[in-house]
PDB file of C-alpha atoms and ligand atoms in Angstrom:
ATOM      1  CA  MET A   1     -13.371  17.602  14.482  1.00  0.00           C
ATOM      2  CA  ASN A   2     -11.006  19.700  17.754  1.00  0.00           C
ATOM      3  CA  PRO A   3     -10.941  23.047  16.821  1.00  0.00           C
ATOM      4  CA  ILE A   4      -7.071  23.431  15.354  1.00  0.00           C
ATOM      5  CA  SER A   5      -4.870  24.976  18.455  1.00  0.00           C
ATOM      6  CA  GLY A   6      -0.894  24.740  19.534  1.00  0.00           C
ATOM      7  CA  ALA A   7      -1.326  21.606  20.431  1.00  0.00           C
ATOM      8  CA  THR A   8      -2.891  20.346  17.503  1.00  0.00           C
ATOM      9  CA  ARG A   9       0.007  17.030  16.295  1.00  0.00           C
ATOM     10  CA  LEU A  10       1.680  17.753  12.265  1.00  0.00           C
ATOM     11  CA  ALA A  11       1.642  14.877   9.788  1.00  0.00           C
ATOM     12  CA  ALA A  12       2.151  15.169   6.466  1.00  0.00           C
ATOM     13  CA  VAL A  13       2.327  13.652   3.151  1.00  0.00           C
ATOM     14  CA  ILE A  14       5.321  13.959   0.895  1.00  0.00           C
ATOM     15  CA  GLY A  15       5.483  13.028  -3.325  1.00  0.00           C
ATOM     16  CA  ALA A  16       5.874  14.450  -6.243  1.00  0.00           C
ATOM     17  CA  PRO A  17       2.587  15.005  -7.277  1.00  0.00           C
ATOM     18  CA  VAL A  18       0.743  15.122  -4.400  1.00  0.00           C
ATOM     19  CA  ARG A  19      -1.953  16.864  -5.230  1.00  0.00           C
ATOM     20  CA  HIS A  20      -3.683  13.978  -6.181  1.00  0.00           C
ATOM     21  CA  SER A  21      -2.992  11.900  -2.748  1.00  0.00           C
ATOM     22  CA  LEU A  22      -5.781  10.127  -0.543  1.00  0.00           C
ATOM     23  CA  SER A  23      -4.009  10.094   2.040  1.00  0.00           C
ATOM     24  CA  PRO A  24      -4.544  13.551   3.861  1.00  0.00           C
ATOM     25  CA  THR A  25      -8.751  13.093   3.299  1.00  0.00           C
ATOM     26  CA  ILE A  26      -7.543   9.644   4.217  1.00  0.00           C
ATOM     27  CA  HIS A  27      -5.831  10.309   7.912  1.00  0.00           C
ATOM     28  CA  ASN A  28      -7.893  13.412   8.859  1.00  0.00           C
ATOM     29  CA  ALA A  29     -11.445  11.355   8.693  1.00  0.00           C
ATOM     30  CA  ALA A  30      -9.712   8.769  10.788  1.00  0.00           C
ATOM     31  CA  PHE A  31      -8.213  11.504  13.487  1.00  0.00           C
ATOM     32  CA  GLU A  32     -11.599  13.055  13.449  1.00  0.00           C
ATOM     33  CA  HIS A  33     -12.951   9.521  14.055  1.00  0.00           C
ATOM     34  CA  GLY A  34     -11.062   8.431  16.730  1.00  0.00           C
ATOM     35  CA  LEU A  35     -10.851  12.559  18.566  1.00  0.00           C
ATOM     36  CA  LEU A  36      -6.716  12.317  17.867  1.00  0.00           C
ATOM     37  CA  ASP A  37      -5.930  16.520  17.909  1.00  0.00           C
ATOM     38  CA  TRP A  38      -3.515  15.333  14.390  1.00  0.00           C
ATOM     39  CA  ARG A  39      -4.097  17.253  10.866  1.00  0.00           C
ATOM     40  CA  MET A  40      -2.271  15.920   7.625  1.00  0.00           C
ATOM     41  CA  VAL A  41      -1.403  18.247   4.825  1.00  0.00           C
ATOM     42  CA  ALA A  42      -0.281  17.766   1.509  1.00  0.00           C
ATOM     43  CA  PHE A  43       3.638  18.996   0.719  1.00  0.00           C
ATOM     44  CA  GLU A  44       4.917  18.815  -3.114  1.00  0.00           C
ATOM     45  CA  VAL A  45       8.310  18.571  -2.141  1.00  0.00           C
ATOM     46  CA  THR A  46      10.508  18.031  -5.449  1.00  0.00           C
ATOM     47  CA  ALA A  47      12.846  14.835  -6.442  1.00  0.00           C
ATOM     48  CA  GLY A  48      16.029  14.821  -4.575  1.00  0.00           C
ATOM     49  CA  SER A  49      15.029  17.192  -1.569  1.00  0.00           C
ATOM     50  CA  GLY A  50      12.798  14.395   0.882  1.00  0.00           C
ATOM     51  CA  ALA A  51      16.213  14.047   3.096  1.00  0.00           C
ATOM     52  CA  ASP A  52      15.508  17.549   3.524  1.00  0.00           C
ATOM     53  CA  ALA A  53      11.757  16.914   4.532  1.00  0.00           C
ATOM     54  CA  VAL A  54      12.519  14.625   6.815  1.00  0.00           C
ATOM     55  CA  ARG A  55      15.154  16.649   8.697  1.00  0.00           C
ATOM     56  CA  SER A  56      12.427  19.439   8.950  1.00  0.00           C
ATOM     57  CA  MET A  57      10.795  17.141  10.688  1.00  0.00           C
ATOM     58  CA  ALA A  58      12.423  17.688  13.991  1.00  0.00           C
ATOM     59  CA  THR A  59      12.939  21.281  13.432  1.00  0.00           C
ATOM     60  CA  LEU A  60       8.823  21.721  13.222  1.00  0.00           C
ATOM     61  CA  GLY A  61       8.367  19.269  15.675  1.00  0.00           C
ATOM     62  CA  ILE A  62       6.301  16.731  12.536  1.00  0.00           C
ATOM     63  CA  GLY A  63       4.889  14.077  14.200  1.00  0.00           C
ATOM     64  CA  GLY A  64       5.121  12.398  11.528  1.00  0.00           C
ATOM     65  CA  LEU A  65       4.836  11.630   7.508  1.00  0.00           C
ATOM     66  CA  ALA A  66       3.562   9.442   4.229  1.00  0.00           C
ATOM     67  CA  VAL A  67       6.072   9.053   1.866  1.00  0.00           C
ATOM     68  CA  THR A  68       5.514   8.546  -1.831  1.00  0.00           C
ATOM     69  CA  MET A  69       7.182   8.202  -5.040  1.00  0.00           C
ATOM     70  CA  PRO A  70       9.888  10.062  -6.160  1.00  0.00           C
ATOM     71  CA  HIS A  71      11.249  10.239  -2.175  1.00  0.00           C
ATOM     72  CA  LYS A  72      11.003   6.283  -0.822  1.00  0.00           C
ATOM     73  CA  ALA A  73      14.094   5.658  -1.232  1.00  0.00           C
ATOM     74  CA  ASP A  74      15.489   8.826  -0.141  1.00  0.00           C
ATOM     75  CA  VAL A  75      13.825   8.595   2.718  1.00  0.00           C
ATOM     76  CA  ALA A  76      15.091   4.989   3.932  1.00  0.00           C
ATOM     77  CA  ALA A  77      18.858   6.927   3.446  1.00  0.00           C
ATOM     78  CA  ALA A  78      17.796   9.568   5.589  1.00  0.00           C
ATOM     79  CA  VAL A  79      15.537   8.094   8.174  1.00  0.00           C
ATOM     80  CA  ASP A  80      17.672   7.082  12.239  1.00  0.00           C
ATOM     81  CA  GLU A  81      16.850   3.651  12.179  1.00  0.00           C
ATOM     82  CA  VAL A  82      14.637   1.769   9.704  1.00  0.00           C
ATOM     83  CA  ASP A  83      12.422  -1.230  10.348  1.00  0.00           C
ATOM     84  CA  PRO A  84      13.346  -4.504   8.765  1.00  0.00           C
ATOM     85  CA  ALA A  85      10.872  -4.147   5.426  1.00  0.00           C
ATOM     86  CA  ALA A  86      12.130  -1.223   4.998  1.00  0.00           C
ATOM     87  CA  ARG A  87      15.901  -2.106   5.170  1.00  0.00           C
ATOM     88  CA  ALA A  88      14.733  -4.768   2.650  1.00  0.00           C
ATOM     89  CA  LEU A  89      13.226  -3.268   0.608  1.00  0.00           C
ATOM     90  CA  ASP A  90      15.450  -0.204   0.783  1.00  0.00           C
ATOM     91  CA  SER A  91      12.114   2.096   0.542  1.00  0.00           C
ATOM     92  CA  VAL A  92      10.567   3.996   3.463  1.00  0.00           C
ATOM     93  CA  ASN A  93       6.942   4.909   3.844  1.00  0.00           C
ATOM     94  CA  THR A  94       5.661   6.294   7.350  1.00  0.00           C
ATOM     95  CA  VAL A  95       8.529   8.278   9.096  1.00  0.00           C
ATOM     96  CA  VAL A  96       7.842   8.738  12.225  1.00  0.00           C
ATOM     97  CA  LEU A  97       9.470  11.572  14.468  1.00  0.00           C
ATOM     98  CA  ARG A  98      10.475  10.254  18.490  1.00  0.00           C
ATOM     99  CA  PRO A  99      10.558  12.385  21.485  1.00  0.00           C
ATOM    100  CA  ASP A 100      14.336  12.355  21.534  1.00  0.00           C
ATOM    101  CA  GLY A 101      13.939  13.810  18.263  1.00  0.00           C
ATOM    102  CA  SER A 102      15.548  11.099  15.815  1.00  0.00           C
ATOM    103  CA  THR A 103      13.462   9.021  13.252  1.00  0.00           C
ATOM    104  CA  PHE A 104      12.054   6.098  12.631  1.00  0.00           C
ATOM    105  CA  GLY A 105      11.166   5.159   9.192  1.00  0.00           C
ATOM    106  CA  ALA A 106       9.078   1.539   8.068  1.00  0.00           C
ATOM    107  CA  SER A 107       7.297   0.555   5.491  1.00  0.00           C
ATOM    108  CA  THR A 108       4.358  -0.453   5.993  1.00  0.00           C
ATOM    109  CA  ASP A 109       2.979  -1.579   2.845  1.00  0.00           C
ATOM    110  CA  GLY A 110       3.820  -5.485   2.432  1.00  0.00           C
ATOM    111  CA  ALA A 111       1.974  -5.685   6.361  1.00  0.00           C
ATOM    112  CA  GLY A 112      -0.647  -3.529   4.887  1.00  0.00           C
ATOM    113  CA  PHE A 113      -1.572  -5.952   2.489  1.00  0.00           C
ATOM    114  CA  VAL A 114      -1.216  -9.028   3.862  1.00  0.00           C
ATOM    115  CA  ASN A 115      -3.458  -7.940   6.598  1.00  0.00           C
ATOM    116  CA  ALA A 116      -6.255  -7.000   3.693  1.00  0.00           C
ATOM    117  CA  VAL A 117      -6.136 -10.526   2.944  1.00  0.00           C
ATOM    118  CA  GLY A 118      -7.250 -11.272   6.811  1.00  0.00           C
ATOM    119  CA  ALA A 119      -9.743  -9.177   7.319  1.00  0.00           C
ATOM    120  CA  ALA A 120     -11.163 -10.902   3.955  1.00  0.00           C
ATOM    121  CA  ALA A 121     -10.651 -13.793   6.259  1.00  0.00           C
ATOM    122  CA  ILE A 122      -8.634 -15.716   3.275  1.00  0.00           C
ATOM    123  CA  GLU A 123      -6.372 -18.444   5.410  1.00  0.00           C
ATOM    124  CA  LEU A 124      -1.959 -17.437   3.721  1.00  0.00           C
ATOM    125  CA  ALA A 125      -1.085 -19.923   6.218  1.00  0.00           C
ATOM    126  CA  GLY A 126       0.037 -22.049   3.293  1.00  0.00           C
ATOM    127  CA  ARG A 127      -1.229 -21.032   0.773  1.00  0.00           C
ATOM    128  CA  ARG A 128       0.187 -21.323  -2.827  1.00  0.00           C
ATOM    129  CA  VAL A 129       0.079 -17.579  -4.710  1.00  0.00           C
ATOM    130  CA  VAL A 130       1.048 -16.091  -7.986  1.00  0.00           C
ATOM    131  CA  MET A 131       1.750 -12.752  -8.334  1.00  0.00           C
ATOM    132  CA  LEU A 132       1.502 -10.021 -11.619  1.00  0.00           C
ATOM    133  CA  GLY A 133       4.014  -7.720 -11.406  1.00  0.00           C
ATOM    134  CA  ALA A 134       7.822  -6.834  -9.880  1.00  0.00           C
ATOM    135  CA  GLY A 135       7.297  -3.441  -9.620  1.00  0.00           C
ATOM    136  CA  ALA A 136       7.878  -1.539  -5.961  1.00  0.00           C
ATOM    137  CA  ALA A 137       4.412  -2.803  -4.747  1.00  0.00           C
ATOM    138  CA  GLY A 138       5.312  -6.130  -5.167  1.00  0.00           C
ATOM    139  CA  ARG A 139       8.073  -5.858  -4.185  1.00  0.00           C
ATOM    140  CA  SER A 140       6.768  -4.336  -0.974  1.00  0.00           C
ATOM    141  CA  ILE A 141       4.082  -7.802  -1.187  1.00  0.00           C
ATOM    142  CA  VAL A 142       6.918 -10.755  -1.379  1.00  0.00           C
ATOM    143  CA  ASP A 143       8.816  -9.628   1.607  1.00  0.00           C
ATOM    144  CA  ALA A 144       5.928  -8.852   3.924  1.00  0.00           C
ATOM    145  CA  LEU A 145       4.171 -13.039   2.593  1.00  0.00           C
ATOM    146  CA  GLY A 146       7.716 -14.324   3.216  1.00  0.00           C
ATOM    147  CA  ARG A 147       6.817 -13.365   6.745  1.00  0.00           C
ATOM    148  CA  ALA A 148       3.537 -14.949   6.346  1.00  0.00           C
ATOM    149  CA  GLY A 149       3.353 -18.725   6.344  1.00  0.00           C
ATOM    150  CA  VAL A 150       2.718 -19.301   2.275  1.00  0.00           C
ATOM    151  CA  ALA A 151       3.495 -22.231   0.437  1.00  0.00           C
ATOM    152  CA  ASP A 152       4.708 -20.711  -2.243  1.00  0.00           C
ATOM    153  CA  ILE A 153       5.051 -17.715  -4.551  1.00  0.00           C
ATOM    154  CA  ALA A 154       6.112 -17.369  -8.348  1.00  0.00           C
ATOM    155  CA  VAL A 155       6.026 -13.449  -9.307  1.00  0.00           C
ATOM    156  CA  ILE A 156       5.325 -13.232 -13.511  1.00  0.00           C
ATOM    157  CA  ASN A 157       6.814  -9.688 -15.082  1.00  0.00           C
ATOM    158  CA  ARG A 158       6.578  -8.786 -18.483  1.00  0.00           C
ATOM    159  CA  THR A 159      10.592  -7.586 -17.215  1.00  0.00           C
ATOM    160  CA  PRO A 160      12.135 -11.452 -16.158  1.00  0.00           C
ATOM    161  CA  ASP A 161      15.318  -9.282 -13.724  1.00  0.00           C
ATOM    162  CA  LYS A 162      12.499  -8.102 -12.054  1.00  0.00           C
ATOM    163  CA  ALA A 163      10.459 -10.565 -11.341  1.00  0.00           C
ATOM    164  CA  GLU A 164      14.395 -12.588 -10.023  1.00  0.00           C
ATOM    165  CA  ALA A 165      15.271  -9.434  -8.065  1.00  0.00           C
ATOM    166  CA  ALA A 166      11.712  -9.782  -6.430  1.00  0.00           C
ATOM    167  CA  ALA A 167      11.679 -12.961  -6.206  1.00  0.00           C
ATOM    168  CA  ALA A 168      14.613 -12.831  -4.374  1.00  0.00           C
ATOM    169  CA  LEU A 169      12.860 -10.911  -1.058  1.00  0.00           C
ATOM    170  CA  ALA A 170      11.158 -14.345   0.000  1.00  0.00           C
ATOM    171  CA  PRO A 171      12.836 -17.475   0.492  1.00  0.00           C
ATOM    172  CA  MET A 172       9.713 -19.333  -1.410  1.00  0.00           C
ATOM    173  CA  ALA A 173       9.685 -17.569  -3.883  1.00  0.00           C
ATOM    174  CA  ARG A 174      10.675 -17.780  -7.283  1.00  0.00           C
ATOM    175  CA  VAL A 175      10.193 -16.738 -11.597  1.00  0.00           C
ATOM    176  CA  GLY A 176       6.898 -18.081 -12.443  1.00  0.00           C
ATOM    177  CA  THR A 177       4.282 -18.298 -15.288  1.00  0.00           C
ATOM    178  CA  ILE A 178       1.355 -17.657 -15.968  1.00  0.00           C
ATOM    179  CA  ASP A 179       0.231 -21.767 -15.775  1.00  0.00           C
ATOM    180  CA  ASP A 180       1.021 -20.956 -12.376  1.00  0.00           C
ATOM    181  CA  ILE A 181      -2.514 -19.790 -11.678  1.00  0.00           C
ATOM    182  CA  ASP A 182      -3.679 -23.756 -11.970  1.00  0.00           C
ATOM    183  CA  GLY A 183      -2.167 -24.459  -8.240  1.00  0.00           C
ATOM    184  CA  ALA A 184      -2.281 -21.214  -6.324  1.00  0.00           C
ATOM    185  CA  GLY A 185      -4.868 -20.495  -4.063  1.00  0.00           C
ATOM    186  CA  LEU A 186      -3.754 -16.830  -4.744  1.00  0.00           C
ATOM    187  CA  LEU A 187      -3.471 -14.748  -7.746  1.00  0.00           C
ATOM    188  CA  ILE A 188      -1.934 -11.206  -6.552  1.00  0.00           C
ATOM    189  CA  ASN A 189      -2.171  -8.407  -9.606  1.00  0.00           C
ATOM    190  CA  THR A 190       0.482  -5.334  -8.478  1.00  0.00           C
ATOM    191  CA  THR A 191       0.630  -4.164 -12.423  1.00  0.00           C
ATOM    192  CA  PRO A 192      -0.844  -0.941 -13.376  1.00  0.00           C
ATOM    193  CA  VAL A 193      -3.053  -2.824 -15.703  1.00  0.00           C
ATOM    194  CA  GLY A 194      -6.774  -2.213 -15.144  1.00  0.00           C
ATOM    195  CA  MET A 195      -6.662   1.266 -13.451  1.00  0.00           C
ATOM    196  CA  GLY A 196      -8.566   3.102 -15.068  1.00  0.00           C
ATOM    197  CA  THR A 197      -9.419   0.672 -18.115  1.00  0.00           C
ATOM    198  CA  ASP A 198     -11.599  -2.300 -18.165  1.00  0.00           C
ATOM    199  CA  ALA A 199      -8.380  -4.324 -19.329  1.00  0.00           C
ATOM    200  CA  ASN A 200      -8.188  -7.478 -17.706  1.00  0.00           C
ATOM    201  CA  PRO A 201      -4.101  -8.355 -16.292  1.00  0.00           C
ATOM    202  CA  VAL A 202      -5.328 -12.164 -17.269  1.00  0.00           C
ATOM    203  CA  ASP A 203      -7.911 -14.100 -19.465  1.00  0.00           C
ATOM    204  CA  ALA A 204     -10.676 -14.672 -16.994  1.00  0.00           C
ATOM    205  CA  SER A 205     -10.569 -18.519 -18.502  1.00  0.00           C
ATOM    206  CA  ARG A 206      -7.614 -18.180 -15.333  1.00  0.00           C
ATOM    207  CA  LEU A 207      -9.796 -17.738 -12.611  1.00  0.00           C
ATOM    208  CA  ARG A 208     -12.422 -20.866 -10.990  1.00  0.00           C
ATOM    209  CA  PRO A 209     -14.410 -20.130  -7.293  1.00  0.00           C
ATOM    210  CA  ASP A 210     -10.808 -22.333  -4.977  1.00  0.00           C
ATOM    211  CA  LEU A 211      -8.640 -18.811  -6.486  1.00  0.00           C
ATOM    212  CA  ALA A 212      -9.286 -16.142  -4.445  1.00  0.00           C
ATOM    213  CA  VAL A 213      -8.137 -13.244  -5.886  1.00  0.00           C
ATOM    214  CA  ALA A 214      -5.912  -9.453  -4.427  1.00  0.00           C
ATOM    215  CA  ASP A 215      -5.841  -6.695  -6.734  1.00  0.00           C
ATOM    216  CA  ILE A 216      -3.354  -3.237  -5.729  1.00  0.00           C
ATOM    217  CA  VAL A 217      -5.759  -1.403  -8.538  1.00  0.00           C
ATOM    218  CA  TYR A 218      -7.853   1.011  -6.909  1.00  0.00           C
ATOM    219  CA  HIS A 219      -9.284   3.261  -9.178  1.00  0.00           C
ATOM    220  CA  PRO A 220     -11.616   1.666 -10.030  1.00  0.00           C
ATOM    221  CA  ILE A 221     -12.528  -0.282  -7.220  1.00  0.00           C
ATOM    222  CA  ASP A 222     -14.514  -2.734  -8.960  1.00  0.00           C
ATOM    223  CA  THR A 223     -11.657  -4.004 -11.530  1.00  0.00           C
ATOM    224  CA  ALA A 224     -12.410  -6.092 -14.257  1.00  0.00           C
ATOM    225  CA  LEU A 225     -10.373  -8.703 -12.913  1.00  0.00           C
ATOM    226  CA  LEU A 226     -12.217  -8.682  -9.895  1.00  0.00           C
ATOM    227  CA  THR A 227     -15.224  -8.960 -10.974  1.00  0.00           C
ATOM    228  CA  ALA A 228     -14.752 -11.813 -13.094  1.00  0.00           C
ATOM    229  CA  ALA A 229     -13.586 -13.380 -10.159  1.00  0.00           C
ATOM    230  CA  ARG A 230     -16.790 -12.775  -8.243  1.00  0.00           C
ATOM    231  CA  ARG A 231     -18.831 -14.592 -10.798  1.00  0.00           C
ATOM    232  CA  LEU A 232     -17.435 -17.076 -10.092  1.00  0.00           C
ATOM    233  CA  ASP A 233     -17.626 -16.536  -6.278  1.00  0.00           C
ATOM    234  CA  ALA A 234     -14.539 -16.640  -5.425  1.00  0.00           C
ATOM    235  CA  PRO A 235     -12.927 -14.855  -2.799  1.00  0.00           C
ATOM    236  CA  THR A 236     -11.852 -11.310  -3.778  1.00  0.00           C
ATOM    237  CA  VAL A 237      -9.709  -8.014  -1.710  1.00  0.00           C
ATOM    238  CA  ASP A 238      -8.957  -4.716  -3.407  1.00  0.00           C
ATOM    239  CA  GLY A 239      -6.972  -2.370  -3.623  1.00  0.00           C
ATOM    240  CA  LEU A 240      -8.408   0.151  -1.251  1.00  0.00           C
ATOM    241  CA  ALA A 241      -8.422  -1.977   1.002  1.00  0.00           C
ATOM    242  CA  MET A 242      -4.390  -2.378   1.377  1.00  0.00           C
ATOM    243  CA  LEU A 243      -4.430   1.050   1.072  1.00  0.00           C
ATOM    244  CA  ILE A 244      -6.610   1.187   3.951  1.00  0.00           C
ATOM    245  CA  GLU A 245      -4.863  -0.856   5.489  1.00  0.00           C
ATOM    246  CA  GLN A 246      -1.126   0.164   5.125  1.00  0.00           C
ATOM    247  CA  ALA A 247      -2.696   3.347   6.261  1.00  0.00           C
ATOM    248  CA  ARG A 248      -3.871   2.926   9.474  1.00  0.00           C
ATOM    249  CA  LEU A 249      -0.313   0.935  10.144  1.00  0.00           C
ATOM    250  CA  GLN A 250       1.229   4.981   9.450  1.00  0.00           C
ATOM    251  CA  GLN A 251      -0.908   5.528  12.214  1.00  0.00           C
ATOM    252  CA  GLN A 252      -0.340   3.732  14.605  1.00  0.00           C
ATOM    253  CA  LEU A 253       3.106   4.005  14.752  1.00  0.00           C
ATOM    254  CA  TRP A 254       2.450   7.904  14.671  1.00  0.00           C
ATOM    255  CA  THR A 255       0.012   8.202  17.465  1.00  0.00           C
ATOM    256  CA  GLY A 256       0.413   4.573  19.195  1.00  0.00           C
ATOM    257  CA  ALA A 257      -3.374   4.313  17.929  1.00  0.00           C
ATOM    258  CA  LEU A 258      -4.459   1.512  15.346  1.00  0.00           C
ATOM    259  CA  PRO A 259      -7.852   3.558  13.536  1.00  0.00           C
ATOM    260  CA  ASP A 260     -11.520   2.782  12.114  1.00  0.00           C
ATOM    261  CA  ALA A 261     -10.745   0.928   9.352  1.00  0.00           C
ATOM    262  CA  ALA A 262     -14.546   1.989   8.157  1.00  0.00           C
ATOM    263  CA  ARG A 263     -14.480   5.246   8.163  1.00  0.00           C
ATOM    264  CA  MET A 264     -11.295   5.596   6.431  1.00  0.00           C
ATOM    265  CA  ARG A 265     -12.429   3.243   3.552  1.00  0.00           C
ATOM    266  CA  ALA A 266     -15.549   5.479   3.346  1.00  0.00           C
ATOM    267  CA  ALA A 267     -13.843   8.895   3.521  1.00  0.00           C
ATOM    268  CA  ALA A 268     -11.935   7.214   0.869  1.00  0.00           C
ATOM    269  CA  GLU A 269     -14.745   6.137  -1.434  1.00  0.00           C
ATOM    270  CA  ALA A 270     -16.809   9.724  -0.814  1.00  0.00           C
ATOM    271  CA  ALA A 271     -13.806  11.052  -2.133  1.00  0.00           C
ATOM    272  CA  LEU A 272     -12.912   8.842  -5.160  1.00  0.00           C
ATOM    273  CA  SER A 273     -16.557   8.886  -6.104  1.00  0.00           C
ATOM    274  CA  ARG A 274     -15.802  12.777  -6.063  1.00  0.00           C
ATOM    275  CA  ARG A 275     -13.101  12.758  -8.659  1.00  0.00           C
ATOM    276  CA  GLY A 276     -15.303   9.712 -10.857  1.00  0.00           C
ATOM    277  CA  GLN A 277     -13.163   7.628 -10.445  1.00  0.00           C
ATOM    278  CA  THR A 278     -10.251   8.981 -13.133  1.00  0.00           C
ATOM    279  CA  PRO A 279      -6.346   7.771 -12.444  1.00  0.00           C
ATOM    280  CA  SER A 280      -5.354  10.669 -10.531  1.00  0.00           C
TER     281      SER A 280
HETATM  282  P1  LIG B 301       6.618   0.609 -10.575  1.00  0.00           P
HETATM  283  O1  LIG B 301       5.801   0.284  -9.146  1.00  0.00           O
HETATM  284  O2  LIG B 301       8.163  -0.052 -10.206  1.00  0.00           O
HETATM  285  O3  LIG B 301       6.370   1.901 -10.328  1.00  0.00           O
HETATM  286  P2  LIG B 301       5.084   0.390 -12.848  1.00  0.00           P
HETATM  287  O4  LIG B 301       5.558   0.725 -13.168  1.00  0.00           O
HETATM  288  O5  LIG B 301       3.982   0.943 -11.533  1.00  0.00           O
HETATM  289  O6  LIG B 301       6.199   0.327 -11.865  1.00  0.00           O
HETATM  290  O7  LIG B 301       5.049  -1.301 -12.994  1.00  0.00           O
HETATM  291  C1  LIG B 301       4.771  -2.283 -11.827  1.00  0.00           C
HETATM  292  C2  LIG B 301       4.386  -3.534 -12.441  1.00  0.00           C
HETATM  293  O8  LIG B 301       3.888  -3.596 -13.092  1.00  0.00           O
HETATM  294  C3  LIG B 301       6.206  -3.844 -13.097  1.00  0.00           C
HETATM  295  O9  LIG B 301       6.309  -4.895 -12.636  1.00  0.00           O
HETATM  296  C4  LIG B 301       5.663  -3.579 -14.566  1.00  0.00           C
HETATM  297  O10 LIG B 301       6.471  -4.616 -15.711  1.00  0.00           O
HETATM  298  P3  LIG B 301       7.533  -4.158 -15.781  1.00  0.00           P
HETATM  299  O11 LIG B 301       9.172  -4.325 -14.694  1.00  0.00           O
HETATM  300  O12 LIG B 301       8.402  -5.153 -17.401  1.00  0.00           O
HETATM  301  O13 LIG B 301       7.867  -2.630 -16.353  1.00  0.00           O
HETATM  302  C5  LIG B 301       4.087  -4.213 -14.521  1.00  0.00           C
HETATM  303  N1  LIG B 301       3.573  -3.594 -16.039  1.00  0.00           N
HETATM  304  C6  LIG B 301       3.157  -2.324 -15.689  1.00  0.00           C
HETATM  305  N2  LIG B 301       2.041  -2.377 -17.173  1.00  0.00           N
HETATM  306  C7  LIG B 301       1.869  -3.219 -17.683  1.00  0.00           C
HETATM  307  C8  LIG B 301       1.512  -4.150 -19.028  1.00  0.00           C
HETATM  308  N3  LIG B 301       0.780  -2.691 -19.726  1.00  0.00           N
HETATM  309  N4  LIG B 301       1.669  -5.245 -19.022  1.00  0.00           N
HETATM  310  C9  LIG B 301       2.228  -6.084 -18.187  1.00  0.00           C
HETATM  311  N5  LIG B 301       2.900  -5.399 -17.102  1.00  0.00           N
HETATM  312  C10 LIG B 301       2.983  -4.123 -16.630  1.00  0.00           C
END
């Protein structure tokens, strides 16, 4: 790794709690691999101080922020400009400090998911999608799928109001039922079901070889849902792929270069295995 010098640029992840964030591991692996004179650290920033953190970027010359809970909405309101996804979601996970000192906020989660599906050679154009869950991650996925050419998005959620709100983010999205899986070509789990357990968010008998399955849960990396799909030789996308792809887009916004996915993934896998894949 480049030695730290007076010219080293700083990126930071802000959140509360932040100490278990994989972002420093993933981003520093990419900075090192790309020989970029950047480092990332984690700042524990208490709820309500997200806007202060954004203001500190210009003061301290912090080139990029990754933003996690509970700051995504506060940061969306605090930056000077946002991208269309961040505007639609009222949520920012990435901030860039521009040379003129102004700040630009983006939401890379949904686009990262779309890129992860593409990297698995799963064609989205014309595909019928069923999405389980309608939380923050699910909303970002609906928003991005809305621009990816899918034919239909059926959102299924325990709380119907949240399903409706998520479905309103894309013209081809609607509230669905579990039977929509029968006509679908992609099933996405955006609920935390399967995190740290072998629970499956759907009955495995619903899966088919021609139903691609994506899970945003990444501990364990091989969730019960993905394992059941692979048993049928169905194409799968794991949660780490989305995490890495959204981080690549963050780094592209900060440095201008799209970093190597394999190196970032290897670093994340090593960190997860060191912590025994226990939920953070
Ligand atoms: P957020 O992303 O907003 O922080 P979350 O707690 O991670 O929310 O939950 C994400 C989604 O998974 C939500 O849609 C949640 O359903 P509700 O809207 O009814 O809260 C869903 N979810 C969480 N736990 C679940 C469970 N045990 N079974 C089914 N759905 C669940």
